[in-house]
């Protein structure tokens, strides 16, 4: 019998096509790998450093929202338990402190004691994992209580996240079954950064990589491997931390810790060729704090004897940080509010131009622009 040539031809074509497809796949994979290597080498590496509670991760998220890929629905959804936990634990803290201040402070019972025992019990019994309408209502009622408000006014004496008031104002929405977080809710959420978080984005054909590393003392030993090849260090210090203590120990002044850490960073040998940008962050909170508390309550600012205007106090703090920078280094300083998208866009566009100019200068293509 004659062989089925059609079958053989078809089979041979199929094998040839499969082999060609596999070869094309490997070639494309090599091209993509090479392109990624070139992109990675070409990418401007930005390292975000700073103490815990500086607003560093908020700045990171804001930059992602401005320039990176928009958060997918699943990513937004992952913030729901964080936001619920932030809201409940913040009110639990205020209830605890209200009762503590009522016992221990002069005139405490009249000024700080809340008058909502049933709502307080409901909040204190919560596992922080679910926020139904009854619990939302309890938090809403407590937030309006004069004793809780008076306790909140003394938040510099204890640890409370900056976004507490924001979430309390929205608690009825958050406790609704149909609620889904928006970008502002996500931006203000507070979860301690552990390890390293990376984002990449392209602005006007320039590729940037940004690394956010945990700022708590226990996390700082993880910074060193990321020092190599960094084009720009973005150091974030909370200007509003002058009258608060660290979460970690409840003793160390936050501004003192930020200055000590900044001083070590600017003297780090592995970073001496990197551009240096300092963000004095949380300017909105600072404006509120200086209405009640003088900046010389911070040991490192004790010699301040000027008036308490926003301009004079911020200039004084800027000068204090400038004095920590060795004369051989340049440092650009910005006053920022990481939750203000317009402010961060203006500042970051300036930083981006600075990094690109520095890069061109290093390549001998232009003079450094400052």
Short mmCIF file of C-alpha atoms in Angstrom, two decimals, residues 108-370:
data_model
loop_
_atom_site.label_atom_id
_atom_site.label_comp_id
_atom_site.label_asym_id
_atom_site.label_seq_id
_atom_site.Cartn_x
_atom_site.Cartn_y
_atom_site.Cartn_z
CA UNK A 108 -9.46 64.23 85.16
CA UNK A 109 -12.89 62.88 85.99
CA UNK A 110 -14.66 66.05 84.84
CA UNK A 111 -12.47 66.65 81.78
CA UNK A 112 -11.43 63.27 80.36
CA UNK A 113 -13.94 60.66 81.50
CA UNK A 114 -16.24 59.50 78.69
CA UNK A 115 -19.98 59.19 79.36
CA UNK A 116 -20.66 56.24 77.05
CA UNK A 117 -20.07 53.02 79.06
CA UNK A 118 -22.14 50.75 76.79
CA UNK A 119 -20.47 51.98 73.58
CA UNK A 120 -17.05 51.79 75.24
CA UNK A 121 -17.66 48.16 76.26
CA UNK A 122 -18.70 47.26 72.73
CA UNK A 123 -15.51 48.81 71.34
CA UNK A 124 -13.23 47.26 73.95
CA UNK A 125 -14.75 43.80 73.39
CA UNK A 126 -14.06 43.98 69.63
CA UNK A 127 -11.51 41.62 68.05
CA UNK A 128 -10.55 44.41 65.58
CA UNK A 129 -11.34 42.12 62.65
CA UNK A 130 -14.92 43.06 61.79
CA UNK A 131 -16.74 46.37 61.88
CA UNK A 132 -20.53 46.06 61.66
CA UNK A 133 -23.05 48.90 61.86
CA UNK A 134 -23.57 48.53 65.64
CA UNK A 135 -19.84 48.84 66.30
CA UNK A 136 -19.60 51.71 63.79
CA UNK A 137 -22.39 53.53 65.62
CA UNK A 138 -20.63 52.97 68.98
CA UNK A 139 -17.39 54.47 67.60
CA UNK A 140 -19.32 57.40 66.11
CA UNK A 141 -21.06 58.14 69.45
CA UNK A 142 -17.77 57.90 71.37
CA UNK A 143 -15.99 60.20 68.91
CA UNK A 144 -18.51 62.96 69.74
CA UNK A 145 -18.11 62.47 73.50
CA UNK A 146 -16.41 65.51 75.20
CA UNK A 147 -14.18 63.24 77.32
CA UNK A 148 -12.90 61.37 74.26
CA UNK A 149 -12.34 64.67 72.44
CA UNK A 150 -10.37 66.03 75.42
CA UNK A 151 -8.31 62.82 75.49
CA UNK A 152 -7.66 63.07 71.74
CA UNK A 153 -6.32 66.60 72.26
CA UNK A 154 -3.58 65.07 74.46
CA UNK A 155 -2.52 62.51 71.81
CA UNK A 156 1.08 63.73 72.00
CA UNK A 157 1.24 61.87 75.35
CA UNK A 158 0.48 58.45 73.88
CA UNK A 159 0.68 56.51 70.62
CA UNK A 160 -2.14 57.10 68.14
CA UNK A 161 -2.01 56.86 64.36
CA UNK A 162 -2.32 60.17 62.48
CA UNK A 163 -5.31 58.98 60.44
CA UNK A 164 -7.52 58.16 63.47
CA UNK A 165 -9.73 61.27 63.14
CA UNK A 166 -10.07 60.69 59.37
CA UNK A 167 -11.41 57.16 59.89
CA UNK A 168 -13.67 58.15 62.82
CA UNK A 169 -15.31 60.77 60.60
CA UNK A 170 -16.02 58.03 58.01
CA UNK A 171 -16.87 55.21 60.41
CA UNK A 172 -20.54 54.98 59.41
CA UNK A 173 -19.49 54.49 55.79
CA UNK A 174 -16.76 52.00 56.73
CA UNK A 175 -19.21 49.94 58.79
CA UNK A 176 -21.64 49.64 55.86
CA UNK A 177 -21.58 46.20 54.19
CA UNK A 178 -21.31 47.83 50.76
CA UNK A 179 -18.31 50.02 51.65
CA UNK A 180 -15.17 49.69 49.53
CA UNK A 181 -12.05 51.80 50.17
CA UNK A 182 -11.08 54.63 47.84
CA UNK A 183 -7.52 55.80 47.18
CA UNK A 184 -7.61 58.30 50.06
CA UNK A 185 -8.67 55.55 52.50
CA UNK A 186 -5.80 53.37 51.29
CA UNK A 187 -3.32 56.24 51.41
CA UNK A 188 -4.11 56.97 55.05
CA UNK A 189 -4.00 53.35 56.22
CA UNK A 190 -1.25 52.44 58.63
CA UNK A 191 0.58 49.12 58.54
CA UNK A 192 4.12 48.81 59.76
CA UNK A 193 6.58 48.26 56.89
CA UNK A 194 8.65 45.13 57.39
CA UNK A 195 11.31 44.15 54.88
CA UNK A 196 11.45 45.91 51.53
CA UNK A 197 8.67 47.13 49.23
CA UNK A 198 9.53 48.07 45.63
CA UNK A 199 7.69 49.99 42.95
CA UNK A 200 8.68 50.85 39.38
CA UNK A 201 7.32 53.57 37.14
CA UNK A 202 8.14 55.38 33.92
CA UNK A 203 7.80 59.15 33.66
CA UNK A 204 8.46 60.79 30.27
CA UNK A 205 10.37 57.69 29.12
CA UNK A 206 12.61 57.70 32.20
CA UNK A 207 12.55 54.52 34.27
CA UNK A 208 12.56 54.80 38.09
CA UNK A 209 12.73 52.18 40.81
CA UNK A 210 11.79 53.12 44.36
CA UNK A 211 12.53 51.06 47.46
CA UNK A 212 10.72 51.54 50.77
CA UNK A 213 12.37 49.92 53.78
CA UNK A 214 11.00 49.58 57.31
CA UNK A 215 11.90 52.52 59.55
CA UNK A 216 11.55 50.96 63.01
CA UNK A 217 14.84 50.37 64.80
CA UNK A 218 14.52 46.58 64.41
CA UNK A 219 14.24 47.01 60.61
CA UNK A 220 17.20 49.34 60.05
CA UNK A 221 19.82 46.59 59.85
CA UNK A 222 18.10 45.47 56.62
CA UNK A 223 18.91 48.78 54.88
CA UNK A 224 22.58 48.20 54.03
CA UNK A 225 22.16 45.75 51.08
CA UNK A 226 20.11 48.41 49.28
CA UNK A 227 22.74 51.15 49.58
CA UNK A 228 24.77 50.04 46.57
CA UNK A 229 24.06 51.76 43.27
CA UNK A 230 21.47 54.16 44.68
CA UNK A 231 21.03 57.30 42.57
CA UNK A 232 19.02 59.22 45.16
CA UNK A 233 18.30 58.90 48.86
CA UNK A 234 14.93 60.33 49.86
CA UNK A 235 15.07 60.76 53.63
CA UNK A 236 11.72 61.41 55.32
CA UNK A 237 11.43 63.03 58.76
CA UNK A 238 8.13 63.93 60.42
CA UNK A 239 8.39 67.62 61.31
CA UNK A 240 5.35 67.12 63.58
CA UNK A 241 7.23 64.60 65.73
CA UNK A 242 8.97 67.22 67.89
CA UNK A 243 6.62 66.63 70.84
CA UNK A 244 6.05 62.86 70.48
CA UNK A 245 7.91 59.69 71.38
CA UNK A 246 8.69 56.59 69.31
CA UNK A 247 6.18 53.75 69.07
CA UNK A 248 9.00 51.29 69.83
CA UNK A 249 10.00 52.53 73.28
CA UNK A 250 7.60 55.35 74.25
CA UNK A 251 10.63 57.36 75.48
CA UNK A 252 12.83 58.59 72.63
CA UNK A 253 11.72 61.89 71.09
CA UNK A 254 10.80 61.33 67.42
CA UNK A 255 12.57 64.47 66.17
CA UNK A 256 15.75 63.51 68.06
CA UNK A 257 15.62 60.01 66.56
CA UNK A 258 15.05 61.44 63.04
CA UNK A 259 18.02 63.81 63.37
CA UNK A 260 20.31 61.07 64.69
CA UNK A 261 19.28 58.75 61.87
CA UNK A 262 19.65 61.47 59.23
CA UNK A 263 23.14 62.28 60.50
CA UNK A 264 24.17 58.61 60.18
CA UNK A 265 22.66 58.42 56.70
CA UNK A 266 24.49 61.48 55.32
CA UNK A 267 27.79 60.10 56.66
CA UNK A 268 27.27 56.60 55.24
CA UNK A 269 30.21 55.84 52.89
CA UNK A 270 28.14 53.67 50.55
CA UNK A 271 25.76 56.56 49.92
CA UNK A 272 28.27 59.38 49.45
CA UNK A 273 27.77 59.46 45.65
CA UNK A 274 23.98 59.40 45.86
CA UNK A 275 21.89 62.56 45.55
CA UNK A 276 20.35 63.53 48.88
CA UNK A 277 16.82 64.86 49.31
CA UNK A 278 15.21 65.52 52.69
CA UNK A 279 11.44 65.62 53.10
CA UNK A 280 10.35 67.40 56.28
CA UNK A 281 6.95 65.73 56.23
CA UNK A 282 3.56 66.09 57.95
CA UNK A 283 3.54 69.87 57.60
CA UNK A 284 -0.26 69.90 58.04
CA UNK A 285 -0.02 68.23 61.46
CA UNK A 286 2.92 70.46 62.41
CA UNK A 287 0.83 73.59 61.74
CA UNK A 288 -1.76 72.32 64.22
CA UNK A 289 0.77 71.27 66.87
CA UNK A 290 2.65 74.59 67.01
CA UNK A 291 -0.59 76.35 67.98
CA UNK A 292 -0.41 74.55 71.33
CA UNK A 293 3.15 73.30 71.86
CA UNK A 294 6.42 75.18 71.49
CA UNK A 295 9.07 73.45 69.39
CA UNK A 296 11.72 73.93 72.09
CA UNK A 297 10.01 71.15 74.03
CA UNK A 298 12.19 68.91 71.81
CA UNK A 299 15.73 68.57 73.26
CA UNK A 300 17.39 69.18 69.87
CA UNK A 301 15.34 72.37 69.37
CA UNK A 302 15.66 73.69 72.94
CA UNK A 303 17.66 76.75 71.83
CA UNK A 304 14.82 78.14 69.71
CA UNK A 305 13.76 81.56 70.99
CA UNK A 306 11.84 82.98 68.01
CA UNK A 307 8.12 83.44 67.59
CA UNK A 308 5.91 80.49 66.86
CA UNK A 309 4.98 81.30 63.29
CA UNK A 310 4.98 78.42 60.82
CA UNK A 311 7.61 80.12 58.64
CA UNK A 312 10.11 80.80 61.44
CA UNK A 313 9.76 77.39 63.10
CA UNK A 314 10.11 75.44 59.85
CA UNK A 315 13.14 77.54 58.83
CA UNK A 316 14.77 76.85 62.21
CA UNK A 317 14.20 73.08 61.87
CA UNK A 318 15.53 73.16 58.28
CA UNK A 319 18.70 74.87 59.52
CA UNK A 320 19.14 72.23 62.23
CA UNK A 321 19.03 69.46 59.62
CA UNK A 322 21.29 71.40 57.21
CA UNK A 323 23.97 71.59 59.92
CA UNK A 324 24.06 67.78 60.02
CA UNK A 325 25.09 67.58 56.35
CA UNK A 326 28.88 67.53 55.71
CA UNK A 327 30.12 70.59 53.75
CA UNK A 328 31.15 68.32 50.86
CA UNK A 329 27.55 67.17 50.27
CA UNK A 330 24.54 68.85 48.73
CA UNK A 331 21.11 68.31 50.20
CA UNK A 332 17.80 69.53 48.81
CA UNK A 333 15.11 70.06 51.45
CA UNK A 334 11.35 70.11 50.87
CA UNK A 335 8.53 70.73 53.35
CA UNK A 336 5.89 68.14 52.48
CA UNK A 337 2.49 66.74 53.33
CA UNK A 338 2.43 63.16 51.99
CA UNK A 339 -1.38 62.98 52.00
CA UNK A 340 -1.60 66.05 49.71
CA UNK A 341 -1.35 64.69 46.17
CA UNK A 342 -0.73 68.06 44.50
CA UNK A 343 2.05 68.92 46.95
CA UNK A 344 3.79 65.57 46.40
CA UNK A 345 3.46 65.82 42.61
CA UNK A 346 5.10 69.27 42.56
CA UNK A 347 7.87 68.13 44.92
CA UNK A 348 8.46 64.80 43.22
CA UNK A 349 8.62 66.35 39.74
CA UNK A 350 11.33 68.64 41.12
CA UNK A 351 13.18 65.65 42.65
CA UNK A 352 12.90 63.71 39.39
CA UNK A 353 14.45 66.59 37.42
CA UNK A 354 17.19 66.86 40.04
CA UNK A 355 18.03 63.13 39.80
CA UNK A 356 18.15 63.23 35.99
CA UNK A 357 20.36 66.34 36.00
CA UNK A 358 22.71 64.76 38.52
CA UNK A 359 22.88 61.65 36.35
CA UNK A 360 23.72 63.70 33.25
CA UNK A 361 26.33 65.65 35.22
CA UNK A 362 27.93 62.41 36.43
CA UNK A 363 28.14 61.30 32.79
CA UNK A 364 29.81 64.63 31.91
CA UNK A 365 26.93 65.66 29.65
CA UNK A 366 25.86 68.77 31.51
CA UNK A 367 26.57 70.84 34.58
CA UNK A 368 24.74 69.90 37.76
CA UNK A 369 21.69 72.08 38.20
CA UNK A 370 20.77 72.98 41.77
#
